[in-house]
Coordinates of C-alpha atoms (C1' of nucleotides) in Angstrom, one line a residue:
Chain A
X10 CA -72.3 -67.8 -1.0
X11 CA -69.5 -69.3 -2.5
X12 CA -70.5 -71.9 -5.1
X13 CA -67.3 -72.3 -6.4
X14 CA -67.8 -75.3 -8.8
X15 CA -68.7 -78.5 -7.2
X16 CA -65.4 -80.5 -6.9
X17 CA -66.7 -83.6 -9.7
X18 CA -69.3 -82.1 -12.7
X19 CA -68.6 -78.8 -14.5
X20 CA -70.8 -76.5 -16.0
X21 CA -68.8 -73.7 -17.1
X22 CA -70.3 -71.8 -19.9
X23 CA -68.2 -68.4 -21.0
X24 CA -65.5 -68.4 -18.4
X25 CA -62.1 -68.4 -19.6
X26 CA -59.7 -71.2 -18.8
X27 CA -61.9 -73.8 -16.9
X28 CA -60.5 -72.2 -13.5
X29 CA -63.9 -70.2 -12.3
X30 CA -62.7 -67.2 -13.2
X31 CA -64.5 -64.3 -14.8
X32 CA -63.2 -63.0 -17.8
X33 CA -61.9 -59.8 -17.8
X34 CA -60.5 -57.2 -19.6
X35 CA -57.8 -56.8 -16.9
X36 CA -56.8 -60.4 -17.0
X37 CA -57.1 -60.7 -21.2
X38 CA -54.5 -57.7 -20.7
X39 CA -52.0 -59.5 -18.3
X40 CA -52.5 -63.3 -20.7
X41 CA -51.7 -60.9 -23.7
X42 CA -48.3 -59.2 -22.1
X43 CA -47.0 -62.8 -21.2
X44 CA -47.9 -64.7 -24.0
X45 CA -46.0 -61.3 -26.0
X46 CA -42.5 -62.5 -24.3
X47 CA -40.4 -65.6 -23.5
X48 CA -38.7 -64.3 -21.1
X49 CA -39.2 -63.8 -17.0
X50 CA -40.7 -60.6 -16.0
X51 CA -41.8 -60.0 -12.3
X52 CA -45.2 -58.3 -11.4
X53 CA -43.7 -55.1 -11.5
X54 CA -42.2 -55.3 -14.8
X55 CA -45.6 -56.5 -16.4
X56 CA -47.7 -53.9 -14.1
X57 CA -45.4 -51.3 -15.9
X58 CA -45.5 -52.3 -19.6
X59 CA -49.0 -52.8 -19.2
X60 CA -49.3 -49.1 -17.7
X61 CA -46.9 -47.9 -20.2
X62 CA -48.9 -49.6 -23.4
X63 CA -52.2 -47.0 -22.3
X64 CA -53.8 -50.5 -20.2
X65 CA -54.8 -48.9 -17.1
X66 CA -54.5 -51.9 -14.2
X67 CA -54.1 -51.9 -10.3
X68 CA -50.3 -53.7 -8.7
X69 CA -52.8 -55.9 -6.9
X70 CA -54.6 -56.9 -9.9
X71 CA -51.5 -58.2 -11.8
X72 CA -50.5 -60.1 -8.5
X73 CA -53.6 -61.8 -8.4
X74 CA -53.6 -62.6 -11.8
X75 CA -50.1 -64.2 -12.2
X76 CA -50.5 -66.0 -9.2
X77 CA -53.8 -67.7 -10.6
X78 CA -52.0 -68.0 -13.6
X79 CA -49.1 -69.8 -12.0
X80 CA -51.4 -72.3 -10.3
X81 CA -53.5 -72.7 -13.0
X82 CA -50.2 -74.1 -14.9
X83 CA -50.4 -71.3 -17.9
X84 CA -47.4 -69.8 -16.7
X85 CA -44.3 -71.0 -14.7
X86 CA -42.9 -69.1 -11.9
X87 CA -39.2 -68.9 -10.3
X88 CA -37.8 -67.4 -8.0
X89 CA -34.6 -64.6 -8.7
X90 CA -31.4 -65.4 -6.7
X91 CA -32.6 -62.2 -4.7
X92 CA -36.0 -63.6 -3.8
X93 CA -38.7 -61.6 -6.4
X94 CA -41.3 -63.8 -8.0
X95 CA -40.3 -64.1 -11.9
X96 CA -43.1 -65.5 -14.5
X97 CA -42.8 -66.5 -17.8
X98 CA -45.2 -68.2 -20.0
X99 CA -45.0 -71.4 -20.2
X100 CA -44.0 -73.0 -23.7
X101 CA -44.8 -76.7 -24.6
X102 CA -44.2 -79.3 -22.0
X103 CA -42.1 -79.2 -18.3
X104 CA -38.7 -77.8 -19.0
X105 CA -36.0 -75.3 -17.0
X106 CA -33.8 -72.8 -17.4
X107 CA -30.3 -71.3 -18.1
X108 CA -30.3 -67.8 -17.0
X109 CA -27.7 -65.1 -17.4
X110 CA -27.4 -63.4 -14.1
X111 CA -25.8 -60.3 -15.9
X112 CA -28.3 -59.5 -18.9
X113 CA -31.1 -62.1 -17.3
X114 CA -31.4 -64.1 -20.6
X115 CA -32.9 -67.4 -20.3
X116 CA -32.5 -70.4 -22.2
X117 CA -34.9 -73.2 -22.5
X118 CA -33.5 -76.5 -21.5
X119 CA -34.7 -79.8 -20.9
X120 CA -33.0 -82.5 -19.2
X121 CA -33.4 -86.1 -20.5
X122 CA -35.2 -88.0 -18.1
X123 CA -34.9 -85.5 -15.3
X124 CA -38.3 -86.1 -14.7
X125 CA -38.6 -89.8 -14.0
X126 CA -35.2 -89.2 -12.3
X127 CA -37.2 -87.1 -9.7
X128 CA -40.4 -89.2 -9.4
X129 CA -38.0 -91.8 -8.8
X130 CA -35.9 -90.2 -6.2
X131 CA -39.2 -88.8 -4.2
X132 CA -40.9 -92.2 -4.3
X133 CA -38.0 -94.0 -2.6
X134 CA -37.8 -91.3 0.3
X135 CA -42.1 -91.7 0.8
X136 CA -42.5 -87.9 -0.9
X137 CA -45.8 -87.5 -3.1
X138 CA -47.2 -84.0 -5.1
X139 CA -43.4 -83.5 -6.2
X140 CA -42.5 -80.6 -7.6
X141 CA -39.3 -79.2 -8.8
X142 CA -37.5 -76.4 -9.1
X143 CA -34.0 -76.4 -11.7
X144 CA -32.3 -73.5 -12.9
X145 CA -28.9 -72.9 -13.8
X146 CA -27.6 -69.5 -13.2
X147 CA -24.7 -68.2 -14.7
X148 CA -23.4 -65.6 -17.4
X149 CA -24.1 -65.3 -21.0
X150 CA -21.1 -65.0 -23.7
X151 CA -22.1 -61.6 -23.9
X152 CA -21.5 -60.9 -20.1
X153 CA -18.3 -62.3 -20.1
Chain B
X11 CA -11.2 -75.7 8.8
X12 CA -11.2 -75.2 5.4
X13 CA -8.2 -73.5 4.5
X14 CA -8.6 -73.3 1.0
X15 CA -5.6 -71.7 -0.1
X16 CA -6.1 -68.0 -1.2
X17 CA -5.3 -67.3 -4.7
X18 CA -2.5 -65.8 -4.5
X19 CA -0.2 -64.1 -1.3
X20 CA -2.6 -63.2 2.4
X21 CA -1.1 -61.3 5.0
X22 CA -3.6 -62.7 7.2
X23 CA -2.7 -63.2 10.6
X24 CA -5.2 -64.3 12.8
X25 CA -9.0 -63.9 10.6
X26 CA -10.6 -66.9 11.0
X27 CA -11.2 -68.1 7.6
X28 CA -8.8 -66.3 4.8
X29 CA -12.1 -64.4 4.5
X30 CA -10.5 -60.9 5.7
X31 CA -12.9 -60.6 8.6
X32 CA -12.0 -60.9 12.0
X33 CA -12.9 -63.1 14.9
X34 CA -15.6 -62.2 16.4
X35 CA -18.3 -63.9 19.0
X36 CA -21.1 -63.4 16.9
X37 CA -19.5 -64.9 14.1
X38 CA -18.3 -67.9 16.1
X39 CA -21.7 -68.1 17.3
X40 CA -23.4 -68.6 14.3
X41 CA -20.6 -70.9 12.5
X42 CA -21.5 -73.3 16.1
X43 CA -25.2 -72.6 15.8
X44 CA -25.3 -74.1 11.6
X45 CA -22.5 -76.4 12.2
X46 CA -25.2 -78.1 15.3
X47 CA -27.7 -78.4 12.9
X48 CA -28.2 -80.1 9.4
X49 CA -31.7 -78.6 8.2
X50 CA -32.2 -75.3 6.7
X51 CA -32.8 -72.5 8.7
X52 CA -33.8 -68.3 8.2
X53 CA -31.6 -66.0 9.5
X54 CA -34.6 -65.1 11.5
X55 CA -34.4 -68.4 13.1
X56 CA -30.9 -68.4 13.5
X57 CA -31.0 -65.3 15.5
X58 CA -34.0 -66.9 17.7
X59 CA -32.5 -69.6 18.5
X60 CA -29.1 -68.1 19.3
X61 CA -31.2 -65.4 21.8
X62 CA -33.0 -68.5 23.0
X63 CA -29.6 -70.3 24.2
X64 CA -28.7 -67.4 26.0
X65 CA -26.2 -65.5 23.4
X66 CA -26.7 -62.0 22.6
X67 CA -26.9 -60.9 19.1
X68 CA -28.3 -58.8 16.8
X69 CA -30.4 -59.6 14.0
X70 CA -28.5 -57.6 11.7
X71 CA -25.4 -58.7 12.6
X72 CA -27.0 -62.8 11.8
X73 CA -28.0 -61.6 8.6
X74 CA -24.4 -60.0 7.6
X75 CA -23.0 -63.3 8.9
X76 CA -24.8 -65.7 7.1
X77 CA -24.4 -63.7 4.0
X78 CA -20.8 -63.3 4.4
X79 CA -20.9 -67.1 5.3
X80 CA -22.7 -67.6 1.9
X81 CA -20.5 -65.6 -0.2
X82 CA -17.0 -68.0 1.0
X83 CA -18.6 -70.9 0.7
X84 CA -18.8 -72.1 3.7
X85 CA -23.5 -72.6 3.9
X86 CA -25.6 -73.3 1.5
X87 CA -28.4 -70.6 0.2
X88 CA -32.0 -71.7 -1.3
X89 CA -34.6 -69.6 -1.4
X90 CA -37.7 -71.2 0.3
X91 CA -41.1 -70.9 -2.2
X92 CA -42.1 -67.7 -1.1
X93 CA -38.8 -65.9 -1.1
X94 CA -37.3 -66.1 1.9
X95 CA -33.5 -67.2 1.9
X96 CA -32.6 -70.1 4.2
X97 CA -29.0 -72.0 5.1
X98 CA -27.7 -74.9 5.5
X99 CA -24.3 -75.9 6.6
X100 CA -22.5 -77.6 4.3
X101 CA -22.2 -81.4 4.2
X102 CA -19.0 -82.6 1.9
X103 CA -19.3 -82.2 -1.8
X104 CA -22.3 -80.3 -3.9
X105 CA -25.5 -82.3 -3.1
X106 CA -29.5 -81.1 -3.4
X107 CA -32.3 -81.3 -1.6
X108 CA -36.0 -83.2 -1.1
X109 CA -38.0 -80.4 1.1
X110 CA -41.4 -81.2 2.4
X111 CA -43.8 -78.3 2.0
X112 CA -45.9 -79.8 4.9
X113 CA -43.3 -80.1 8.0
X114 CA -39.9 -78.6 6.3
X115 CA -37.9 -81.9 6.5
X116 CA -35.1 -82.2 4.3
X117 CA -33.4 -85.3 2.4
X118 CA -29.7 -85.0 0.8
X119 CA -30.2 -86.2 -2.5
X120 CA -27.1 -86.2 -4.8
X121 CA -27.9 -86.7 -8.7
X122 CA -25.6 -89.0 -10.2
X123 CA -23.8 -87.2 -13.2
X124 CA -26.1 -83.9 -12.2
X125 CA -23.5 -81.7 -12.3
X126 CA -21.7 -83.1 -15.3
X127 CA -24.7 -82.8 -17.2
X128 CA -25.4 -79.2 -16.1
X129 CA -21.6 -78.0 -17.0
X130 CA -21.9 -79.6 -20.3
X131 CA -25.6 -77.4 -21.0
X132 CA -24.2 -74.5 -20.3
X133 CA -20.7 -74.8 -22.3
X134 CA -23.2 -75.5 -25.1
X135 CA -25.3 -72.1 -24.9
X136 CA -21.7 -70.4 -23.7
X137 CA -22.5 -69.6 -20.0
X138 CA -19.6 -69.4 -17.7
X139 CA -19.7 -69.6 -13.8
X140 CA -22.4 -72.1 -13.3
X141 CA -24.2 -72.2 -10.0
X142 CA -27.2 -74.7 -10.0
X143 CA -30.4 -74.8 -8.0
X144 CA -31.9 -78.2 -8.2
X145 CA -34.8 -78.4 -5.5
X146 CA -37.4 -81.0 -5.3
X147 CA -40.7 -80.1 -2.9
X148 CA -43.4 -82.5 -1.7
X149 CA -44.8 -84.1 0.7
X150 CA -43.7 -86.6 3.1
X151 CA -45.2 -89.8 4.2
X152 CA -45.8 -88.4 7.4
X153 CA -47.3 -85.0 6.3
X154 CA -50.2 -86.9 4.2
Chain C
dC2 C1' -0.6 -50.5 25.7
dT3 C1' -2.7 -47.7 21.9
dG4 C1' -4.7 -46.4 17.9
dT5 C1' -7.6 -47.2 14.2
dA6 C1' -10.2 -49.7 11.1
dC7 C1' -13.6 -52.8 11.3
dC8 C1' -17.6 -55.0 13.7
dT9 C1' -21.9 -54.6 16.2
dG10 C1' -26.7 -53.8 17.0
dA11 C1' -30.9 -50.9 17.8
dT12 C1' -33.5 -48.8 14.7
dA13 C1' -35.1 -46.7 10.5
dA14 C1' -35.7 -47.3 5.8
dT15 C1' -36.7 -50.3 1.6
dC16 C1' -39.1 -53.0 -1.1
dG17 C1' -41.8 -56.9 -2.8
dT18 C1' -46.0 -58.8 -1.7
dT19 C1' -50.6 -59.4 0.5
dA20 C1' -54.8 -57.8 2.9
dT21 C1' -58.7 -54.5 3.1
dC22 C1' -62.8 -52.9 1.5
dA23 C1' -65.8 -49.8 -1.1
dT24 C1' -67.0 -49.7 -5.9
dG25 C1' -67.6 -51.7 -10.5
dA26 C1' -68.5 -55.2 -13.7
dA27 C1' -69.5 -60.3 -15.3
dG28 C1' -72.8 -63.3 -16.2
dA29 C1' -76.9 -65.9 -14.7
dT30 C1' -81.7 -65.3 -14.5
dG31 C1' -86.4 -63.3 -15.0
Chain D
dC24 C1' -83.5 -56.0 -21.9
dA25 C1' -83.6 -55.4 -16.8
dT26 C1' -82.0 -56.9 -12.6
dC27 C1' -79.5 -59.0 -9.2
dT28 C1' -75.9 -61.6 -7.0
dT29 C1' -71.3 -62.4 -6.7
dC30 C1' -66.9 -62.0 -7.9
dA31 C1' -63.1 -58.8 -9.6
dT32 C1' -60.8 -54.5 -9.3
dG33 C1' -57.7 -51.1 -7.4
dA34 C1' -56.1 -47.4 -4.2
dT35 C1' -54.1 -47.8 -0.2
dA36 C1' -52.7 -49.7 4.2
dA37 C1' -50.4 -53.4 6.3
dC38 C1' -46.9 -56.7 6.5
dG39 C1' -42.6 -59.1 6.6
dA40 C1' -38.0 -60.0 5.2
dT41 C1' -33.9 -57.8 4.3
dT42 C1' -30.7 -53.8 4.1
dA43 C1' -28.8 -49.2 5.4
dT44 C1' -27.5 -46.1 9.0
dC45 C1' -24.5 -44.6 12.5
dA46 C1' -22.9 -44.1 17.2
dG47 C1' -20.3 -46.9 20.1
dG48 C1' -17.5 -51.1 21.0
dT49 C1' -13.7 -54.2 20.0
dA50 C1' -10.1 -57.0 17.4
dC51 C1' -5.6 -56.9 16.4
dA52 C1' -1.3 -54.8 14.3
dG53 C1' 2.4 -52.2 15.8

DNA sequence: CTGTACCTGATAATCGTTATCATGAAGATG
DNA sequence: CATCTTCATGATAACGATTATCAGGTACAG
């Protein structure tokens, strides 16, 4: 059965990322095509490119993936204002976004002390295993 | 009510809210059922809990309303974590929220200088219309 | 009161995402 | 290198939230 890595020793030898997962060519695939962009791109859109650059993948196979991904921390994940999962790979450090809702640009934006702002905020209200969600939505130059 | 002044000339006569739609039950049904409460709720939920007290309505119908209800400014919209969009009446002024991912409670929380902060951003990277989502999740004292 | 444009709601259709499960491959071991 | 166990894959079905459809009802201006 199971054996999925006793919670305190490790003894990983060739599997990828320290998360117990095999290494595949399938998964090397979908870490390439989100380490290629900055920007967000939802399962679909990176089940397509990939199909489209001659990988051959299953749907499933890039949902599972960018889910682990997402909780394995390599990648952050949003959600659009219309509900669809967006991913993008995750750059140095915590930070947010500025998206365009016309074009769906993003910038990368960091608030000064945002974080300690929240820690503080959660700790006085008894809240523990915080995690936040800030994105600013709005439209680009370009969009008008 | 709000009556916040449409831009220019309405030959409104008797729609509820300068919003061009007329007065239905249904509508005021729902306007009663998120003014009672001050939690986020589904539109599903909405509509159960309106069948529950005895009104009749249709679940598209909740969904058009709460939409429409969105779209003047009148609830709140967040998308939960895994997509699905929830509302919440609105209390005075812009404010965010501290969600718990265990039993759904929410805290008001209201970032001092948040919104000056966010404005300021996106003047810098030239985005217009800014609409913020600032979300924290945990998990409350009560919920481990 | 009357007419008409808008609203309603049962239901079908969409669409993103997840579950199923037989088959294939990774990686440990002999 | 051979083998074996277990996990990963992927075609497809299932699922659930949301939206579109459209016949019939109703608000409200005249």
């Amino acid at each position: 059965m199971g054996i999925d890595m006793p919670p305190t020793e490790i003894t990983m030898t060739s599997t990828d990322t320290n998360t117990g997962l095999r290494r595949t060519r399938q998964r090397a695939a979908v870490g390439a095509a989100m380490g290629r962009s900055s920007e967000f791109h939802t399962a679909q859109e990176v089940h397509a490119a990939l199909r489209d650059s001659g990988d051959s993948i299953g749907l499933a196979t890039v949902y599972r993936t960018l889910t682990q991904m997402a909780e394995a921390g390599e990648i952050d994940c949003i959600r659009t204002p219309d509900g669809q999962a967006a991913y993008r790979r995750c750059s140095s450090g915590h930070h947010h976004h500025l998206i365009c809702r016309g074009c769906g640009r993003a910038v990368e934006i960091s608030p000064p002390s945002f974080e300690a702002w929240a820690n503080q905020i959660a700790t006085e209200n008894g809240f523990t295993q915080i995690d936040h969600e800030l994105e600013l939505f709005g439209r680009c130059a370009a969009c008008s």
